[in-house]
mmCIF file of C-alpha atoms and ligand atoms in Angstrom:
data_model
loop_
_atom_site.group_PDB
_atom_site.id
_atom_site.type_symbol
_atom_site.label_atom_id
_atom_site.label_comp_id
_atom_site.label_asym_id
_atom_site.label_seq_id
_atom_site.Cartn_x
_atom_site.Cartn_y
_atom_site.Cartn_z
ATOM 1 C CA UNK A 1 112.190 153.087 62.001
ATOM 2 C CA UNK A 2 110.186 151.782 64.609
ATOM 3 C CA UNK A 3 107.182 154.296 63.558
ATOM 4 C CA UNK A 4 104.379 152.734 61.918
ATOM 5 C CA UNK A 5 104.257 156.436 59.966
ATOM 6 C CA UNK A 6 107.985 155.666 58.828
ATOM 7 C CA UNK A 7 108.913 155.865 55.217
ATOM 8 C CA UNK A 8 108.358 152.460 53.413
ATOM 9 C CA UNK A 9 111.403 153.182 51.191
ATOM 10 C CA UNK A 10 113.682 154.713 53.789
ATOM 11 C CA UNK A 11 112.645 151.560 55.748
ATOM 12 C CA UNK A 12 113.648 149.080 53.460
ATOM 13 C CA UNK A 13 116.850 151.103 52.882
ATOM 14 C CA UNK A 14 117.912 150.852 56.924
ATOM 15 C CA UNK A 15 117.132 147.379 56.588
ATOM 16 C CA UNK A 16 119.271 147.008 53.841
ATOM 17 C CA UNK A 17 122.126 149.424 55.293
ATOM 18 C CA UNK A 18 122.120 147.503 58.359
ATOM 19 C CA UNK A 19 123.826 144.573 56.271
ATOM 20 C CA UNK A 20 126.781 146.413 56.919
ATOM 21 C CA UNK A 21 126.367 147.774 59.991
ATOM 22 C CA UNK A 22 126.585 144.410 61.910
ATOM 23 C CA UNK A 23 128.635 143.165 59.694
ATOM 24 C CA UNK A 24 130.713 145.813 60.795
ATOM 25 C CA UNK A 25 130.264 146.579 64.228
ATOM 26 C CA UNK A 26 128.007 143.583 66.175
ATOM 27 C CA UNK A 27 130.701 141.271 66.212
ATOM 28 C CA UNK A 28 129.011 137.887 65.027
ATOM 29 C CA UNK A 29 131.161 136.633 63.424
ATOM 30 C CA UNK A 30 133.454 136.328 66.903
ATOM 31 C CA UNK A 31 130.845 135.036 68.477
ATOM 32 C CA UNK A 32 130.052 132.286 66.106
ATOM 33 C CA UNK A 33 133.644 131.371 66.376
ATOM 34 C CA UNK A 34 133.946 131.335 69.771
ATOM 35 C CA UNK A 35 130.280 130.361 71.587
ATOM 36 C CA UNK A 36 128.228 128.576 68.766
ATOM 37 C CA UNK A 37 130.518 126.838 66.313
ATOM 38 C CA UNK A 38 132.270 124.682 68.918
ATOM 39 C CA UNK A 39 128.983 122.908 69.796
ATOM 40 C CA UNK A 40 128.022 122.169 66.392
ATOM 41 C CA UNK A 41 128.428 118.894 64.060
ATOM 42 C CA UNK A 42 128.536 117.446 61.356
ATOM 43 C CA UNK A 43 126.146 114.802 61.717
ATOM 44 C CA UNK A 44 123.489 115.879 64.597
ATOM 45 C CA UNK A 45 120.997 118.449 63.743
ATOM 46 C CA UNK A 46 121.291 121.571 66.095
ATOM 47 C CA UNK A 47 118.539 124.650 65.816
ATOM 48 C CA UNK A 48 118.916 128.390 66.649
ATOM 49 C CA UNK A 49 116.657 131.365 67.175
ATOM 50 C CA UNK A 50 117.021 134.635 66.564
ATOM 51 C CA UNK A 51 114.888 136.944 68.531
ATOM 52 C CA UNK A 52 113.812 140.425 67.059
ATOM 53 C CA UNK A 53 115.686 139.394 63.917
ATOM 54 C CA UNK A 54 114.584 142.664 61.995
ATOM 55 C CA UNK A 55 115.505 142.754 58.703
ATOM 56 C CA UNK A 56 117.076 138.985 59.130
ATOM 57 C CA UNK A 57 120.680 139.588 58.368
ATOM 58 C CA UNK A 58 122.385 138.168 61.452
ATOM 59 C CA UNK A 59 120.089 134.806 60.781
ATOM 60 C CA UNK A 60 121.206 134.805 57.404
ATOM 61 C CA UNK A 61 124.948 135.165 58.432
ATOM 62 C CA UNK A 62 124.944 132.353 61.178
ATOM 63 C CA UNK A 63 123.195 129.633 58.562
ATOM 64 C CA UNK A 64 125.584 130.965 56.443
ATOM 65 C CA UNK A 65 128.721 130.492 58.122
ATOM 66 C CA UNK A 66 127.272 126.811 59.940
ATOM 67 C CA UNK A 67 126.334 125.536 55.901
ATOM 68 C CA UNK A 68 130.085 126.787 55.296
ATOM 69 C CA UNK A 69 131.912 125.119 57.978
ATOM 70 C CA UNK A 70 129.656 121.617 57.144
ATOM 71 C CA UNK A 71 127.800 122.173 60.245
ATOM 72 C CA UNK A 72 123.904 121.199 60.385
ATOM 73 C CA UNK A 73 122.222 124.455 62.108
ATOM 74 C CA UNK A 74 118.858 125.241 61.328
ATOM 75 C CA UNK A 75 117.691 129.086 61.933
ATOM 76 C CA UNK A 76 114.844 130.088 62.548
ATOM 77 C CA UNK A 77 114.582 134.439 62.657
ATOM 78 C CA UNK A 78 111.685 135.682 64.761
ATOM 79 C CA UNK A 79 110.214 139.234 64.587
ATOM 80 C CA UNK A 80 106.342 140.454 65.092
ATOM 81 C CA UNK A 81 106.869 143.676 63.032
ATOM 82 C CA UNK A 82 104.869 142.963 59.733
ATOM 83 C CA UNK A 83 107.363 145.150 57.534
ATOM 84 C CA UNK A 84 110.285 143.572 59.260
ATOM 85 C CA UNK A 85 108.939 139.991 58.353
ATOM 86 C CA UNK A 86 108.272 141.144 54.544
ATOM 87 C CA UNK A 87 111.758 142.339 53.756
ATOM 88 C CA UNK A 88 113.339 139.289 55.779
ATOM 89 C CA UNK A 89 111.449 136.993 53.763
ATOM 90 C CA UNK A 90 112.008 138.773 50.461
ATOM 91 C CA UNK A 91 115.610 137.949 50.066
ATOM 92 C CA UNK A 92 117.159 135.116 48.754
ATOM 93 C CA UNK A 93 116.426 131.708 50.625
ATOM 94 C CA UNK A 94 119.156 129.906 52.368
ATOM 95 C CA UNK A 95 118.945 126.111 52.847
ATOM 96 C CA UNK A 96 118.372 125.972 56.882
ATOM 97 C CA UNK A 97 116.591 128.830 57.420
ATOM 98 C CA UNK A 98 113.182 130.463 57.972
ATOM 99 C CA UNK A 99 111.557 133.617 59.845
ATOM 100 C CA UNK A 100 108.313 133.629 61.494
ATOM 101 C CA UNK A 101 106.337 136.838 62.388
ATOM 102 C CA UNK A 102 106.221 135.893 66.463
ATOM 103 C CA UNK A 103 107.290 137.056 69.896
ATOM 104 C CA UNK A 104 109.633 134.939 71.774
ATOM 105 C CA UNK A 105 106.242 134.794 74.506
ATOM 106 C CA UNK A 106 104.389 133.098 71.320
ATOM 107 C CA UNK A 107 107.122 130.572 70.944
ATOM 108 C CA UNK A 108 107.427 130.196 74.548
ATOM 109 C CA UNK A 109 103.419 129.339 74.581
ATOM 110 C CA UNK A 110 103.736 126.362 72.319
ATOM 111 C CA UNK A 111 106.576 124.558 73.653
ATOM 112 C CA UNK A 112 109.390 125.589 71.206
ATOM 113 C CA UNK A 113 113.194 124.556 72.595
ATOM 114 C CA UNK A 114 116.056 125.649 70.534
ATOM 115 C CA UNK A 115 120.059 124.729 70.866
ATOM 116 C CA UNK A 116 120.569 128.449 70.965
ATOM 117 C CA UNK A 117 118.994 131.667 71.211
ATOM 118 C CA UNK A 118 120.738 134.809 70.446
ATOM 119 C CA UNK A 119 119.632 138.337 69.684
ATOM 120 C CA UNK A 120 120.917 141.924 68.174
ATOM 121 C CA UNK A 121 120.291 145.122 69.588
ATOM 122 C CA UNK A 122 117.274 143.873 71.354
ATOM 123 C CA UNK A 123 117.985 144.549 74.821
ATOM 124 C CA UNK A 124 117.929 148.772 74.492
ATOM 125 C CA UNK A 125 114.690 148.452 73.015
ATOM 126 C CA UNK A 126 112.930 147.211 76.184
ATOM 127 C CA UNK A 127 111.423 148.308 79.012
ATOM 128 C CA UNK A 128 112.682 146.774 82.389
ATOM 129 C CA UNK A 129 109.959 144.468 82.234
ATOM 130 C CA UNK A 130 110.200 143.663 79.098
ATOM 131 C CA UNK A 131 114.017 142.556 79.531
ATOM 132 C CA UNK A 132 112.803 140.558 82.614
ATOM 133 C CA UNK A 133 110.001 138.609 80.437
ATOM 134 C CA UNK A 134 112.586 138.150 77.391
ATOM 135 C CA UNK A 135 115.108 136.875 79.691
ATOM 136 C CA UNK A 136 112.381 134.133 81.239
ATOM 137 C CA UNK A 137 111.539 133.464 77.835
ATOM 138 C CA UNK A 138 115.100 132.761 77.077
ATOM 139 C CA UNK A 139 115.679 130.683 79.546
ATOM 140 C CA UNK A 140 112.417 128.542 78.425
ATOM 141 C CA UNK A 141 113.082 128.490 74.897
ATOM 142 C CA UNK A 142 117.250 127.699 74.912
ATOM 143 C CA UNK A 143 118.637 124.183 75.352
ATOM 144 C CA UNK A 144 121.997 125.043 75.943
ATOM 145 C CA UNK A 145 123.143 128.847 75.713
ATOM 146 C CA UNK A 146 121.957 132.567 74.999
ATOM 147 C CA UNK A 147 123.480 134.562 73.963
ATOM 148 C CA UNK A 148 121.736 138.994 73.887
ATOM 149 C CA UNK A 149 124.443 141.117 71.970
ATOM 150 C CA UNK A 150 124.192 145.130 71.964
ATOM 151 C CA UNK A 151 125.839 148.289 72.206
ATOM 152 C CA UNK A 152 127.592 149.295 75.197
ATOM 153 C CA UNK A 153 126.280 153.021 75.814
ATOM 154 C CA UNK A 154 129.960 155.440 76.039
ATOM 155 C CA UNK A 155 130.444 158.920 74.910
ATOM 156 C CA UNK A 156 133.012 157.367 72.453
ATOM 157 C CA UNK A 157 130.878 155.411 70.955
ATOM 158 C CA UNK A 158 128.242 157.961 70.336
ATOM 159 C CA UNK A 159 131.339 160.271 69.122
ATOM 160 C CA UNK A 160 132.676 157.571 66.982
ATOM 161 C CA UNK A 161 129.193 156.349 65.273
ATOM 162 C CA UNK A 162 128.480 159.805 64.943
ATOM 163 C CA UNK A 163 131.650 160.624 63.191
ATOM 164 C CA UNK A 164 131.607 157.362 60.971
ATOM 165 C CA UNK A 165 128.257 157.668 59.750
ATOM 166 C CA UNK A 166 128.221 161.444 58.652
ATOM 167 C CA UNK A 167 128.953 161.184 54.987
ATOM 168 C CA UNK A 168 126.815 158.127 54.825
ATOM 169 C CA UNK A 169 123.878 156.128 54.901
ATOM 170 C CA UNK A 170 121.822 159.372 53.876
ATOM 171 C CA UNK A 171 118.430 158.021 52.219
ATOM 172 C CA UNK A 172 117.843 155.155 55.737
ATOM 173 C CA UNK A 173 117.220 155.752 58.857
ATOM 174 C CA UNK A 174 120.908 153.865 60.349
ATOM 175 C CA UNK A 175 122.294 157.282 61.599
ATOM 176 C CA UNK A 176 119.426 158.958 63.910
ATOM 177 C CA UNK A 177 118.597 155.534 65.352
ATOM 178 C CA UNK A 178 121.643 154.261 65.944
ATOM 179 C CA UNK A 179 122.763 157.410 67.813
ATOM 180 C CA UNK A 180 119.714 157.279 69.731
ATOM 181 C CA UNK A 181 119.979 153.372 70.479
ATOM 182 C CA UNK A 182 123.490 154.211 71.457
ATOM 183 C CA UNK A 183 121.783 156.742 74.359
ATOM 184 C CA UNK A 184 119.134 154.151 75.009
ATOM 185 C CA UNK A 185 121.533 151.515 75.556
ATOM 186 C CA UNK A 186 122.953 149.979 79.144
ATOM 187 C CA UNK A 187 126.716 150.183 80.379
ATOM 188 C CA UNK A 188 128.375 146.316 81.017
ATOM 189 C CA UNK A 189 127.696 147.721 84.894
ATOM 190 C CA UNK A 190 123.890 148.715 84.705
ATOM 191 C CA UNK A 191 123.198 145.192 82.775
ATOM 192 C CA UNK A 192 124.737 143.577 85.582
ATOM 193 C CA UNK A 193 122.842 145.391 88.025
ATOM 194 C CA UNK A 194 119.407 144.715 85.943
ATOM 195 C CA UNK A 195 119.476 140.938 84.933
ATOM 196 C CA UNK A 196 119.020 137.884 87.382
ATOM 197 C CA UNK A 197 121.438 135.630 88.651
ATOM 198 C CA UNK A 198 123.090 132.868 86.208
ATOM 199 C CA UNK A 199 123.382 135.499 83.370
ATOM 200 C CA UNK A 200 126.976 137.032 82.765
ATOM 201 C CA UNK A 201 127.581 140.430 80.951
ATOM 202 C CA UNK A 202 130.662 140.284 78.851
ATOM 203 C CA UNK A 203 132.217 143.560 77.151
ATOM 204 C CA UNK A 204 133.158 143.589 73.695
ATOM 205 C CA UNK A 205 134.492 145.497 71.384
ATOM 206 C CA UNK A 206 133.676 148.542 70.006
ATOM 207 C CA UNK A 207 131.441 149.325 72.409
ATOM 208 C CA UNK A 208 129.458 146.135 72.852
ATOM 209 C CA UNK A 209 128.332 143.672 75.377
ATOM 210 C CA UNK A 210 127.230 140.000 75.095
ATOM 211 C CA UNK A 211 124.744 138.974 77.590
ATOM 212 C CA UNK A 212 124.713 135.512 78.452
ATOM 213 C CA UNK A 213 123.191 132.086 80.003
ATOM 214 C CA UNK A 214 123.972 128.833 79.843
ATOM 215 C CA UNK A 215 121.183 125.855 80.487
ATOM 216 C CA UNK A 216 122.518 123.894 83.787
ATOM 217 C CA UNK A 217 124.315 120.760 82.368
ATOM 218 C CA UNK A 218 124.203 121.805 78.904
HETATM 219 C C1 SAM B 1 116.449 147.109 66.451
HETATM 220 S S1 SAM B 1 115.548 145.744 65.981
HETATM 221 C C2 SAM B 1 116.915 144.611 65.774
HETATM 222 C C3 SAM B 1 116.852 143.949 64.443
HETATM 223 C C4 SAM B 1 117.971 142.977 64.146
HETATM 224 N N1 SAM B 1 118.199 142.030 65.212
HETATM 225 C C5 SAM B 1 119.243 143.701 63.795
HETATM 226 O O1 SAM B 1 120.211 143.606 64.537
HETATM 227 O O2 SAM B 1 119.290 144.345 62.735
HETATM 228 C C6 SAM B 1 114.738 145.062 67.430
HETATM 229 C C7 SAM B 1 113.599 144.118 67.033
HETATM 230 O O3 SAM B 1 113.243 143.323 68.174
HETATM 231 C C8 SAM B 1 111.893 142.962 68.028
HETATM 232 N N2 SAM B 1 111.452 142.424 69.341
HETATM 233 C C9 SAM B 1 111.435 143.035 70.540
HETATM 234 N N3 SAM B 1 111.009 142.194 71.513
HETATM 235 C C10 SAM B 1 110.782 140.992 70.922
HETATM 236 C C11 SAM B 1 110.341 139.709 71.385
HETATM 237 N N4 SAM B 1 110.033 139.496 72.681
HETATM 238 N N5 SAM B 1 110.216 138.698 70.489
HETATM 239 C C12 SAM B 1 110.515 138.896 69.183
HETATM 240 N N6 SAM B 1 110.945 140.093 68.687
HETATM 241 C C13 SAM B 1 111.076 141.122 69.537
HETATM 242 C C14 SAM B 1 111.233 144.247 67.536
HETATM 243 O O4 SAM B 1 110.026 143.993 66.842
HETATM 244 C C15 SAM B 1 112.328 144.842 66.618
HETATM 245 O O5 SAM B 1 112.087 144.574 65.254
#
């Protein structure tokens, strides 16, 4: 999917397929619980960004669950892929949030802060430096925690995706990418070994990691 010479309507099918996927398997809803929603109120505005936000579902979900709960979180999705930004914007508006076709360096440039800043499967997609300059940019752009989630690269999990997404998802491209984001993806012990001090690598489950940072005295 990451081919500019993809199919548009295969494209907009992953996209749509990947709804489920993370709804599934990315845990979010966890981490809401656990690392987000205890910081938020009912009466002081709090903001969030979501870097590489794709097809925006995990946005959507986190305004979602904060308008639910009461809570005032504002969301903003980032992505620079053009056809990303389309379909993100193309579904239904939520009160609270927005996407914007920028890297987190473009943010970063202007003098954007955020409460949070989280990400999906974003890590296995970059190159070491790459990680290094998202992970400065992280640091720049968060107020108070990040939070990176991805897969956790293990021969079950290839197995198990593999196994779970056979009779499925036939007309998108969720199956040969995640199976190769699975291979392109770190172990909880080569994150450790690749990010900078002050950020903690926490395993999940199935098959995921959280990689984090908290902002000194937040
Ligand atoms: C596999 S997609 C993940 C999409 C979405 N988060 C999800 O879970 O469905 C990774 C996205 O990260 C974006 N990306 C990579 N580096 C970025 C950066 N520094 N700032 C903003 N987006 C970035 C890419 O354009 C790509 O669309």
């Amino acid at each position: 999917m990451d081919s500019p010479l993809c199919d548009p309507a295969m494209l907009t099918r992953t996209y749509q397929d990947f709804r489920v996927v993370n709804a599934v398997v990315s845990g979010w809803w966890r981490i809401y619980r656990r690392s987000i929603r205890p910081a938020l109120s009912t009466t002081t505005d709090m903001t969030l960004l979501d870097i590489g936000s794709g097809g925006g579902d995990v946005s959507r979900s986190l305004a979602r669950w904060a308008a639910r709960d009461g809570l005032r979180l504002s969301v903003t999705g980032i992505d620079p892929d053009a056809r990303a930004h389309v379909f993100a914007t193309s579904q239904p508006k939520i009160v609270g949030l927005s996407f914007r076709r920028a890297l987190s360096s473009d943010l970063v440039a202007e003098g954007e802060r955020f409460d949070f800043v989280v990400s999906n499967h974003v890590l296995h997609h970059l190159s070491v430096a790459e990680l290094k300059g998202l992970l400065v940019d992280s640091e720049a752009l968060a107020g108070r925690r990040v939070l990176h989630a991805d897969l956790e690269r293990s021969k079950v999990a290839y197995l198990g995706f593999g196994a779970a997404t056979w009779p499925f998802f036939r007309h998108s491209y969720i199956r040969p990418d995640g199976l190769t984001s699975i291979q392109r993806s770190y172990t909880v012990q080569e994150l450790r070994a690749a990010v900078p001090a002050g950020w903690t690598v926490s395993p999940g489950k199935p098959s995921r990691l959280v990689l984090s940072w908290d902002a000194p005295g937040a």
